[in-house]
GROMACS .gro file of N, CA and C in nm:
model
  543
    1UNK      N    1  11.640   7.267   7.269
    1UNK     CA    2  11.771   7.328   7.262
    1UNK      C    3  11.848   7.303   7.391
    2UNK      N    4  11.782   7.310   7.504
    2UNK     CA    5  11.849   7.289   7.633
    2UNK      C    6  11.907   7.149   7.641
    3UNK      N    7  11.830   7.048   7.606
    3UNK     CA    8  11.878   6.911   7.611
    3UNK      C    9  11.983   6.885   7.502
    4UNK      N   10  11.968   6.944   7.387
    4UNK     CA   11  12.066   6.925   7.281
    4UNK      C   12  12.200   6.985   7.321
    5UNK      N   13  12.198   7.096   7.386
    5UNK     CA   14  12.322   7.160   7.427
    5UNK      C   15  12.396   7.073   7.526
    6UNK      N   16  12.327   7.018   7.624
    6UNK     CA   17  12.391   6.930   7.721
    6UNK      C   18  12.441   6.805   7.652
    7UNK      N   19  12.358   6.743   7.570
    7UNK     CA   20  12.396   6.621   7.500
    7UNK      C   21  12.516   6.645   7.410
    8UNK      N   22  12.521   6.760   7.347
    8UNK     CA   23  12.631   6.790   7.258
    8UNK      C   24  12.763   6.803   7.333
    9UNK      N   25  12.758   6.842   7.458
    9UNK     CA   26  12.880   6.861   7.536
    9UNK      C   27  12.932   6.732   7.598
   10UNK      N   28  12.848   6.629   7.605
   10UNK     CA   29  12.888   6.506   7.671
   10UNK      C   30  12.937   6.403   7.570
   11UNK      N   31  13.050   6.334   7.601
   11UNK     CA   32  13.093   6.226   7.511
   11UNK      C   33  12.997   6.109   7.521
   12UNK      N   34  12.987   6.031   7.416
   12UNK     CA   35  12.894   5.919   7.411
   12UNK      C   36  12.909   5.825   7.529
   13UNK      N   37  13.033   5.792   7.571
   13UNK     CA   38  13.054   5.698   7.679
   13UNK      C   39  13.015   5.757   7.815
   14UNK      N   40  13.013   5.887   7.828
   14UNK     CA   41  12.987   5.949   7.957
   14UNK      C   42  12.840   5.975   7.986
   15UNK      N   43  12.752   5.941   7.892
   15UNK     CA   44  12.612   5.973   7.913
   15UNK      C   45  12.549   5.887   8.022
   16UNK      N   46  12.576   5.759   8.025
   16UNK     CA   47  12.513   5.673   8.123
   16UNK      C   48  12.570   5.690   8.264
   17UNK      N   49  12.701   5.698   8.278
   17UNK     CA   50  12.763   5.717   8.409
   17UNK      C   51  12.835   5.849   8.404
   18UNK      N   52  12.772   5.951   8.459
   18UNK     CA   53  12.829   6.084   8.443
   18UNK      C   54  12.931   6.115   8.552
   19UNK      N   55  12.891   6.108   8.677
   19UNK     CA   56  12.980   6.145   8.787
   19UNK      C   57  12.958   6.049   8.902
   20UNK      N   58  13.064   6.008   8.964
   20UNK     CA   59  13.054   5.926   9.085
   20UNK      C   60  13.072   6.020   9.203
   21UNK      N   61  12.978   6.022   9.296
   21UNK     CA   62  12.981   6.116   9.407
   21UNK      C   63  13.028   6.045   9.533
   22UNK      N   64  13.154   6.064   9.569
   22UNK     CA   65  13.212   6.010   9.692
   22UNK      C   66  13.181   5.863   9.715
   23UNK      N   67  13.169   5.786   9.611
   23UNK     CA   68  13.144   5.644   9.625
   23UNK      C   69  13.006   5.610   9.678
   24UNK      N   70  12.916   5.709   9.691
   24UNK     CA   71  12.784   5.683   9.747
   24UNK      C   72  12.683   5.640   9.643
   25UNK      N   73  12.718   5.651   9.519
   25UNK     CA   74  12.625   5.610   9.415
   25UNK      C   75  12.656   5.680   9.285
   26UNK      N   76  12.587   5.641   9.183
   26UNK     CA   77  12.608   5.700   9.051
   26UNK      C   78  12.499   5.801   9.020
   27UNK      N   79  12.541   5.908   8.957
   27UNK     CA   80  12.446   6.002   8.901
   27UNK      C   81  12.433   5.965   8.754
   28UNK      N   82  12.320   5.923   8.715
   28UNK     CA   83  12.301   5.893   8.574
   28UNK      C   84  12.264   6.022   8.502
   29UNK      N   85  12.279   6.016   8.372
   29UNK     CA   86  12.243   6.132   8.291
   29UNK      C   87  12.097   6.168   8.314
   30UNK      N   88  12.012   6.066   8.322
   30UNK     CA   89  11.868   6.091   8.341
   30UNK      C   90  11.842   6.162   8.473
   31UNK      N   91  11.904   6.118   8.581
   31UNK     CA   92  11.887   6.183   8.711
   31UNK      C   93  11.936   6.328   8.708
   32UNK      N   94  12.053   6.347   8.649
   32UNK     CA   95  12.107   6.482   8.643
   32UNK      C   96  12.017   6.572   8.558
   33UNK      N   97  11.972   6.520   8.443
   33UNK     CA   98  11.885   6.600   8.358
   33UNK      C   99  11.755   6.634   8.430
   34UNK      N  100  11.699   6.539   8.504
   34UNK     CA  101  11.574   6.562   8.577
   34UNK      C  102  11.594   6.673   8.680
   35UNK      N  103  11.706   6.671   8.751
   35UNK     CA  104  11.732   6.775   8.851
   35UNK      C  105  11.754   6.910   8.784
   36UNK      N  106  11.831   6.912   8.677
   36UNK     CA  107  11.853   7.038   8.605
   36UNK      C  108  11.723   7.094   8.550
   37UNK      N  109  11.641   7.005   8.494
   37UNK     CA  110  11.513   7.048   8.438
   37UNK      C  111  11.423   7.104   8.548
   38UNK      N  112  11.421   7.041   8.665
   38UNK     CA  113  11.341   7.090   8.777
   38UNK      C  114  11.389   7.228   8.821
   39UNK      N  115  11.521   7.243   8.831
   39UNK     CA  116  11.577   7.373   8.872
   39UNK      C  117  11.544   7.480   8.767
   40UNK      N  118  11.560   7.444   8.640
   40UNK     CA  119  11.529   7.537   8.532
   40UNK      C  120  11.382   7.577   8.536
   41UNK      N  121  11.294   7.480   8.552
   41UNK     CA  122  11.150   7.508   8.558
   41UNK      C  123  11.116   7.599   8.674
   42UNK      N  124  11.176   7.574   8.789
   42UNK     CA  125  11.151   7.659   8.906
   42UNK      C  126  11.198   7.802   8.879
   43UNK      N  127  11.315   7.818   8.816
   43UNK     CA  128  11.365   7.953   8.787
   43UNK      C  129  11.276   8.026   8.688
   44UNK      N  130  11.222   7.953   8.592
   44UNK     CA  131  11.130   8.016   8.495
   44UNK      C  132  11.001   8.056   8.564
   45UNK      N  133  10.945   7.966   8.647
   45UNK     CA  134  10.819   7.996   8.715
   45UNK      C  135  10.830   8.115   8.810
   46UNK      N  136  10.942   8.128   8.877
   46UNK     CA  137  10.961   8.239   8.971
   46UNK      C  138  11.000   8.369   8.902
   47UNK      N  139  11.032   8.361   8.773
   47UNK     CA  140  11.069   8.482   8.700
   47UNK      C  141  11.217   8.512   8.706
   48UNK      N  142  11.296   8.424   8.765
   48UNK     CA  143  11.439   8.448   8.778
   48UNK      C  144  11.509   8.454   8.642
   49UNK      N  145  11.456   8.382   8.545
   49UNK     CA  146  11.517   8.380   8.412
   49UNK      C  147  11.444   8.469   8.312
   50UNK      N  148  11.359   8.557   8.361
   50UNK     CA  149  11.291   8.650   8.270
   50UNK      C  150  11.391   8.756   8.224
   51UNK      N  151  11.365   8.823   8.114
   51UNK     CA  152  11.457   8.928   8.068
   51UNK      C  153  11.479   9.036   8.175
   52UNK      N  154  11.375   9.070   8.248
   52UNK     CA  155  11.388   9.173   8.352
   52UNK      C  156  11.481   9.124   8.463
   53UNK      N  157  11.462   8.999   8.506
   53UNK     CA  158  11.546   8.944   8.612
   53UNK      C  159  11.690   8.930   8.566
   54UNK      N  160  11.711   8.888   8.443
   54UNK     CA  161  11.848   8.875   8.392
   54UNK      C  162  11.915   9.012   8.385
   55UNK      N  163  11.841   9.115   8.346
   55UNK     CA  164  11.897   9.249   8.342
   55UNK      C  165  11.930   9.296   8.483
   56UNK      N  166  11.845   9.263   8.578
   56UNK     CA  167  11.870   9.300   8.717
   56UNK      C  168  11.996   9.232   8.769
   57UNK      N  169  12.014   9.105   8.736
   57UNK     CA  170  12.135   9.034   8.777
   57UNK      C  171  12.259   9.095   8.712
   58UNK      N  172  12.246   9.136   8.588
   58UNK     CA  173  12.356   9.202   8.519
   58UNK      C  174  12.392   9.333   8.588
   59UNK      N  175  12.289   9.411   8.625
   59UNK     CA  176  12.313   9.538   8.695
   59UNK      C  177  12.375   9.514   8.832
   60UNK      N  178  12.333   9.408   8.900
   60UNK     CA  179  12.393   9.373   9.028
   60UNK      C  180  12.541   9.339   9.009
   61UNK      N  181  12.572   9.268   8.904
   61UNK     CA  182  12.712   9.236   8.874
   61UNK      C  183  12.794   9.361   8.851
   62UNK      N  184  12.738   9.457   8.779
   62UNK     CA  185  12.808   9.584   8.756
   62UNK      C  186  12.830   9.659   8.887
   63UNK      N  187  12.728   9.661   8.972
   63UNK     CA  188  12.743   9.727   9.102
   63UNK      C  189  12.849   9.657   9.185
   64UNK      N  190  12.852   9.523   9.178
   64UNK     CA  191  12.952   9.445   9.252
   64UNK      C  192  13.093   9.481   9.204
   65UNK      N  193  13.110   9.494   9.073
   65UNK     CA  194  13.241   9.530   9.020
   65UNK      C  195  13.282   9.671   9.064
   66UNK      N  196  13.185   9.759   9.072
   66UNK     CA  197  13.216   9.898   9.107
   66UNK      C  198  13.242   9.916   9.256
   67UNK      N  199  13.160   9.853   9.341
   67UNK     CA  200  13.168   9.878   9.485
   67UNK      C  201  13.220   9.760   9.566
   68UNK      N  202  13.237   9.645   9.504
   68UNK     CA  203  13.282   9.528   9.579
   68UNK      C  204  13.164   9.462   9.650
   69UNK      N  205  13.196   9.359   9.724
   69UNK     CA  206  13.092   9.285   9.794
   69UNK      C  207  13.061   9.344   9.929
   70UNK      N  208  12.958   9.424   9.935
   70UNK     CA  209  12.919   9.487  10.062
   70UNK      C  210  12.770   9.517  10.062
   71UNK      N  211  12.721   9.556  10.177
   71UNK     CA  212  12.582   9.599  10.186
   71UNK      C  213  12.557   9.721  10.099
   72UNK      N  214  12.658   9.806  10.085
   72UNK     CA  215  12.643   9.924  10.001
   72UNK      C  216  12.610   9.885   9.857
   73UNK      N  217  12.672   9.778   9.809
   73UNK     CA  218  12.645   9.732   9.673
   73UNK      C  219  12.498   9.699   9.655
   74UNK      N  220  12.440   9.628   9.752
   74UNK     CA  221  12.298   9.594   9.743
   74UNK      C  222  12.210   9.718   9.753
   75UNK      N  223  12.250   9.813   9.838
   75UNK     CA  224  12.173   9.937   9.850
   75UNK      C  225  12.179  10.018   9.721
   76UNK      N  226  12.298  10.027   9.661
   76UNK     CA  227  12.313  10.102   9.536
   76UNK      C  228  12.232  10.037   9.424
   77UNK      N  229  12.234   9.905   9.419
   77UNK     CA  230  12.157   9.832   9.319
   77UNK      C  231  12.008   9.853   9.340
   78UNK      N  232  11.964   9.846   9.465
   78UNK     CA  233  11.822   9.866   9.496
   78UNK      C  234  11.779  10.009   9.465
   79UNK      N  235  11.865  10.105   9.496
   79UNK     CA  236  11.832  10.246   9.469
   79UNK      C  237  11.820  10.271   9.319
   80UNK      N  238  11.900  10.201   9.242
   80UNK     CA  239  11.891  10.219   9.097
   80UNK      C  240  11.764  10.155   9.041
   81UNK      N  241  11.731  10.038   9.093
   81UNK     CA  242  11.613   9.966   9.042
   81UNK      C  243  11.482  10.020   9.097
   82UNK      N  244  11.481  10.053   9.227
   82UNK     CA  245  11.357  10.092   9.294
   82UNK      C  246  11.379  10.220   9.376
   83UNK      N  247  11.411  10.331   9.314
   83UNK     CA  248  11.445  10.452   9.390
   83UNK      C  249  11.335  10.499   9.485
   84UNK      N  250  11.211  10.482   9.448
   84UNK     CA  251  11.100  10.533   9.529
   84UNK      C  252  11.040  10.429   9.623
   85UNK      N  253  11.090  10.308   9.621
   85UNK     CA  254  11.038  10.206   9.713
   85UNK      C  255  11.091  10.230   9.853
   86UNK      N  256  11.011  10.192   9.950
   86UNK     CA  257  11.048  10.212  10.091
   86UNK      C  258  11.155  10.111  10.130
   87UNK      N  259  11.265  10.164  10.183
   87UNK     CA  260  11.375  10.078  10.230
   87UNK      C  261  11.367  10.059  10.381
   88UNK      N  262  11.331  10.165  10.452
   88UNK     CA  263  11.323  10.162  10.598
   88UNK      C  264  11.201  10.240  10.645
   89UNK      N  265  11.146  10.195  10.755
   89UNK     CA  266  11.040  10.270  10.821
   89UNK      C  267  11.092  10.304  10.960
   90UNK      N  268  11.094  10.433  10.990
   90UNK     CA  269  11.148  10.480  11.118
   90UNK      C  270  11.045  10.573  11.181
   91UNK      N  271  10.998  10.533  11.298
   91UNK     CA  272  10.890  10.607  11.365
   91UNK      C  273  10.775  10.620  11.265
   92UNK      N  274  10.744  10.742  11.226
   92UNK     CA  275  10.636  10.761  11.128
   92UNK      C  276  10.689  10.806  10.993
   93UNK      N  277  10.818  10.791  10.973
   93UNK     CA  278  10.881  10.835  10.849
   93UNK      C  279  10.920  10.714  10.765
   94UNK      N  280  10.897  10.724  10.635
   94UNK     CA  281  10.939  10.620  10.543
   94UNK      C  282  11.057  10.671  10.462
   95UNK      N  283  11.162  10.591  10.454
   95UNK     CA  284  11.284  10.630  10.384
   95UNK      C  285  11.299  10.540  10.262
   96UNK      N  286  11.313  10.602  10.145
   96UNK     CA  287  11.325  10.525  10.022
   96UNK      C  288  11.470  10.479  10.002
   97UNK      N  289  11.488  10.388   9.909
   97UNK     CA  290  11.623  10.341   9.877
   97UNK      C  291  11.710  10.457   9.830
   98UNK      N  292  11.652  10.545   9.749
   98UNK     CA  293  11.729  10.659   9.699
   98UNK      C  294  11.773  10.751   9.813
   99UNK      N  295  11.683  10.781   9.907
   99UNK     CA  296  11.718  10.865  10.021
   99UNK      C  297  11.825  10.799  10.108
  100UNK      N  298  11.812  10.670  10.129
  100UNK     CA  299  11.908  10.597  10.211
  100UNK      C  300  12.046  10.598  10.147
  101UNK      N  301  12.051  10.580  10.016
  101UNK     CA  302  12.179  10.582   9.947
  101UNK      C  303  12.242  10.721   9.950
  102UNK      N  304  12.162  10.824   9.933
  102UNK     CA  305  12.215  10.961   9.941
  102UNK      C  306  12.273  10.988  10.079
  103UNK      N  307  12.203  10.942  10.183
  103UNK     CA  308  12.253  10.959  10.319
  103UNK      C  309  12.386  10.886  10.337
  104UNK      N  310  12.394  10.763  10.288
  104UNK     CA  311  12.518  10.685  10.299
  104UNK      C  312  12.632  10.753  10.224
  105UNK      N  313  12.602  10.810  10.108
  105UNK     CA  314  12.706  10.880  10.030
  105UNK      C  315  12.757  11.003  10.103
  106UNK      N  316  12.667  11.080  10.165
  106UNK     CA  317  12.710  11.197  10.242
  106UNK      C  318  12.800  11.155  10.359
  107UNK      N  319  12.759  11.051  10.429
  107UNK     CA  320  12.837  11.003  10.542
  107UNK      C  321  12.974  10.952  10.496
  108UNK      N  322  12.977  10.878  10.386
  108UNK     CA  323  13.105  10.824  10.338
  108UNK      C  324  13.199  10.936  10.292
  109UNK      N  325  13.146  11.043  10.234
  109UNK     CA  326  13.230  11.156  10.194
  109UNK      C  327  13.293  11.222  10.316
  110UNK      N  328  13.215  11.234  10.422
  110UNK     CA  329  13.268  11.293  10.546
  110UNK      C  330  13.372  11.201  10.608
  111UNK      N  331  13.345  11.073  10.614
  111UNK     CA  332  13.438  10.978  10.674
  111UNK      C  333  13.567  10.966  10.594
  112UNK      N  334  13.557  10.976  10.464
  112UNK     CA  335  13.674  10.959  10.378
  112UNK      C  336  13.782  11.062  10.409
  113UNK      N  337  13.745  11.178  10.457
  113UNK     CA  338  13.842  11.282  10.492
  113UNK      C  339  13.935  11.237  10.604
  114UNK      N  340  13.888  11.144  10.686
  114UNK     CA  341  13.967  11.095  10.800
  114UNK      C  342  14.048  10.970  10.765
  115UNK      N  343  14.037  10.921  10.645
  115UNK     CA  344  14.107  10.803  10.596
  115UNK      C  345  14.105  10.687  10.696
  116UNK      N  346  13.986  10.644  10.733
  116UNK     CA  347  13.977  10.538  10.834
  116UNK      C  348  14.014  10.401  10.778
  117UNK      N  349  14.064  10.318  10.867
  117UNK     CA  350  14.088  10.177  10.834
  117UNK      C  351  13.990  10.090  10.910
  118UNK      N  352  13.957  10.132  11.030
  118UNK     CA  353  13.862  10.059  11.113
  118UNK      C  354  13.765  10.159  11.176
  119UNK      N  355  13.637  10.132  11.160
  119UNK     CA  356  13.533  10.219  11.216
  119UNK      C  357  13.448  10.137  11.310
  120UNK      N  358  13.423  10.193  11.429
  120UNK     CA  359  13.332  10.131  11.525
  120UNK      C  360  13.203  10.214  11.527
  121UNK      N  361  13.090  10.146  11.536
  121UNK     CA  362  12.961  10.213  11.541
  121UNK      C  363  12.888  10.170  11.667
  122UNK      N  364  12.845  10.269  11.745
  122UNK     CA  365  12.767  10.245  11.867
  122UNK      C  366  12.639  10.326  11.855
  123UNK      N  367  12.530  10.259  11.831
  123UNK     CA  368  12.406  10.332  11.814
  123UNK      C  369  12.286  10.240  11.813
  124UNK      N  370  12.172  10.301  11.828
  124UNK     CA  371  12.045  10.229  11.822
  124UNK      C  372  12.003  10.211  11.677
  125UNK      N  373  11.909  10.121  11.655
  125UNK     CA  374  11.856  10.101  11.521
  125UNK      C  375  11.790  10.229  11.472
  126UNK      N  376  11.840  10.281  11.361
  126UNK     CA  377  11.786  10.403  11.302
  126UNK      C  378  11.834  10.412  11.158
  127UNK      N  379  11.778  10.504  11.085
  127UNK     CA  380  11.823  10.523  10.947
  127UNK      C  381  11.966  10.575  10.946
  128UNK      N  382  12.003  10.656  11.045
  128UNK     CA  383  12.140  10.705  11.053
  128UNK      C  384  12.238  10.590  11.077
  129UNK      N  385  12.199  10.496  11.160
  129UNK     CA  386  12.282  10.378  11.187
  129UNK      C  387  12.302  10.297  11.059
  130UNK      N  388  12.194  10.274  10.985
  130UNK     CA  389  12.204  10.200  10.859
  130UNK      C  390  12.287  10.279  10.759
  131UNK      N  391  12.268  10.412  10.755
  131UNK     CA  392  12.348  10.496  10.666
  131UNK      C  393  12.496  10.486  10.696
  132UNK      N  394  12.532  10.484  10.825
  132UNK     CA  395  12.672  10.468  10.864
  132UNK      C  396  12.726  10.332  10.822
  133UNK      N  397  12.647  10.230  10.842
  133UNK     CA  398  12.687  10.095  10.804
  133UNK      C  399  12.709  10.084  10.653
  134UNK      N  400  12.621  10.143  10.575
  134UNK     CA  401  12.636  10.143  10.430
  134UNK      C  402  12.757  10.225  10.387
  135UNK      N  403  12.780  10.338  10.453
  135UNK     CA  404  12.896  10.421  10.420
  135UNK      C  405  13.026  10.345  10.445
  136UNK      N  406  13.031  10.270  10.552
  136UNK     CA  407  13.150  10.189  10.581
  136UNK      C  408  13.171  10.086  10.470
  137UNK      N  409  13.062  10.028  10.423
  137UNK     CA  410  13.071   9.933  10.312
  137UNK      C  411  13.121   9.999  10.186
  138UNK      N  412  13.078  10.120  10.161
  138UNK     CA  413  13.125  10.191  10.040
  138UNK      C  414  13.274  10.219  10.049
  139UNK      N  415  13.321  10.255  10.168
  139UNK     CA  416  13.463  10.284  10.185
  139UNK      C  417  13.549  10.159  10.190
  140UNK      N  418  13.486  10.045  10.216
  140UNK     CA  419  13.560   9.920  10.222
  140UNK      C  420  13.645   9.906  10.347
  141UNK      N  421  13.603   9.970  10.455
  141UNK     CA  422  13.679   9.965  10.579
  141UNK      C  423  13.626   9.855  10.670
  142UNK      N  424  13.710   9.812  10.763
  142UNK     CA  425  13.664   9.719  10.865
  142UNK      C  426  13.564   9.792  10.954
  143UNK      N  427  13.453   9.727  10.982
  143UNK     CA  428  13.347   9.789  11.060
  143UNK      C  429  13.314   9.700  11.179
  144UNK      N  430  13.311   9.762  11.296
  144UNK     CA  431  13.280   9.690  11.420
  144UNK      C  432  13.153   9.751  11.478
  145UNK      N  433  13.052   9.668  11.497
  145UNK     CA  434  12.927   9.712  11.556
  145UNK      C  435  12.934   9.683  11.705
  146UNK      N  436  12.927   9.788  11.785
  146UNK     CA  437  12.940   9.773  11.930
  146UNK      C  438  12.804   9.748  11.995
  147UNK      N  439  12.807   9.669  12.099
  147UNK     CA  440  12.687   9.637  12.175
  147UNK      C  441  12.646   9.759  12.257
  148UNK      N  442  12.522   9.801  12.243
  148UNK     CA  443  12.474   9.919  12.316
  148UNK      C  444  12.464   9.893  12.466
  149UNK      N  445  12.473   9.768  12.508
  149UNK     CA  446  12.467   9.736  12.651
  149UNK      C  447  12.605   9.736  12.718
  150UNK      N  448  12.711   9.760  12.640
  150UNK     CA  449  12.845   9.768  12.700
  150UNK      C  450  12.849   9.880  12.803
  151UNK      N  451  12.911   9.851  12.917
  151UNK     CA  452  12.932   9.957  13.016
  151UNK      C  453  13.068  10.021  12.991
  152UNK      N  454  13.103  10.117  13.076
  152UNK     CA  455  13.226  10.194  13.062
  152UNK      C  456  13.349  10.102  13.059
  153UNK      N  457  13.354  10.003  13.148
  153UNK     CA  458  13.470   9.913  13.157
  153UNK      C  459  13.482   9.824  13.033
  154UNK      N  460  13.372   9.774  12.984
  154UNK     CA  461  13.374   9.691  12.863
  154UNK      C  462  13.419   9.771  12.741
  155UNK      N  463  13.372   9.894  12.733
  155UNK     CA  464  13.415   9.981  12.623
  155UNK      C  465  13.564  10.012  12.635
  156UNK      N  466  13.612  10.040  12.755
  156UNK     CA  467  13.754  10.068  12.777
  156UNK      C  468  13.839   9.948  12.733
  157UNK      N  469  13.799   9.828  12.774
  157UNK     CA  470  13.872   9.707  12.734
  157UNK      C  471  13.872   9.689  12.582
  158UNK      N  472  13.757   9.715  12.522
  158UNK     CA  473  13.748   9.703  12.378
  158UNK      C  474  13.845   9.797  12.309
  159UNK      N  475  13.846   9.924  12.349
  159UNK     CA  476  13.931  10.022  12.283
  159UNK      C  477  14.079   9.998  12.312
  160UNK      N  478  14.112   9.937  12.426
  160UNK     CA  479  14.251   9.902  12.455
  160UNK      C  480  14.300   9.787  12.368
  161UNK      N  481  14.209   9.701  12.324
  161UNK     CA  482  14.246   9.583  12.246
  161UNK      C  483  14.232   9.603  12.095
  162UNK      N  484  14.169   9.709  12.053
  162UNK     CA  485  14.136   9.727  11.912
  162UNK      C  486  14.185   9.862  11.863
  163UNK      N  487  14.233   9.863  11.741
  163UNK     CA  488  14.277   9.989  11.679
  163UNK      C  489  14.164  10.045  11.595
  164UNK      N  490  14.085  10.130  11.655
  164UNK     CA  491  13.973  10.195  11.586
  164UNK      C  492  14.016  10.335  11.548
  165UNK      N  493  14.003  10.369  11.419
  165UNK     CA  494  14.039  10.502  11.372
  165UNK      C  495  13.927  10.603  11.390
  166UNK      N  496  13.805  10.555  11.372
  166UNK     CA  497  13.688  10.644  11.381
  166UNK      C  498  13.580  10.572  11.461
  167UNK      N  499  13.516  10.648  11.549
  167UNK     CA  500  13.405  10.596  11.627
  167UNK      C  501  13.282  10.679  11.595
  168UNK      N  502  13.176  10.613  11.553
  168UNK     CA  503  13.049  10.679  11.526
  168UNK      C  504  12.952  10.636  11.634
  169UNK      N  505  12.883  10.734  11.696
  169UNK     CA  506  12.792  10.697  11.804
  169UNK      C  507  12.673  10.792  11.810
  170UNK      N  508  12.565  10.740  11.869
  170UNK     CA  509  12.449  10.822  11.898
  170UNK      C  510  12.483  10.911  12.017
  171UNK      N  511  12.415  11.024  12.025
  171UNK     CA  512  12.440  11.120  12.134
  171UNK      C  513  12.421  11.058  12.272
  172UNK      N  514  12.329  10.965  12.285
  172UNK     CA  515  12.300  10.907  12.417
  172UNK      C  516  12.419  10.829  12.474
  173UNK      N  517  12.514  10.791  12.390
  173UNK     CA  518  12.630  10.714  12.436
  173UNK      C  519  12.754  10.800  12.456
  174UNK      N  520  12.742  10.929  12.432
  174UNK     CA  521  12.857  11.019  12.442
  174UNK      C  522  12.917  11.021  12.582
  175UNK      N  523  12.834  11.023  12.684
  175UNK     CA  524  12.886  11.031  12.821
  175UNK      C  525  12.963  10.906  12.861
  176UNK      N  526  12.907  10.788  12.832
  176UNK     CA  527  12.976  10.663  12.868
  176UNK      C  528  13.105  10.647  12.786
  177UNK      N  529  13.105  10.694  12.663
  177UNK     CA  530  13.227  10.686  12.582
  177UNK      C  531  13.333  10.781  12.634
  178UNK      N  532  13.294  10.899  12.677
  178UNK     CA  533  13.390  10.993  12.732
  178UNK      C  534  13.456  10.934  12.857
  179UNK      N  535  13.381  10.867  12.940
  179UNK     CA  536  13.436  10.803  13.059
  179UNK      C  537  13.525  10.685  13.022
  180UNK      N  538  13.490  10.611  12.917
  180UNK     CA  539  13.567  10.494  12.878
  180UNK      C  540  13.700  10.530  12.811
  181UNK      N  541  13.699  10.641  12.741
  181UNK     CA  542  13.821  10.683  12.670
  181UNK      C  543  13.901  10.770  12.760
   0.00000   0.00000   0.00000
């Protein structure tokens, strides 16, 4: 059926010389079919074309339509498919996709009250940091990740050059930010 479908779509004259690629050579029907067949075989062997994988891709498409193209979309999709799977390991705590998404949703609800257009995040790697990043993706705002090694002067220059509506930071950076602002 796969070969019949392709053959049915091609005119008789186009089977031997299908496409000329930038004058570098001809792709014959046989070469193209061999490559397509190899790709198809690989997708079948890896399970990409299984009913479960196709349903997962469909669900990802729905999440993309709902949330747009962001990290939040992937987190929401993962939380729906694998709610109890571990998404992050922090110290001795394991955080599931479902917990991470709930955290991101709480953060985004709080941020939405401030109607941000640009959010800067200054923090160490943590589940809260990832939650903030996902929340920004859900809101669809511009997000700037600040270097934790910035000193007071670098932060001051950054804020003078950039219009940040909301700044999210770990407590350890509060003093340097107060001096910079």
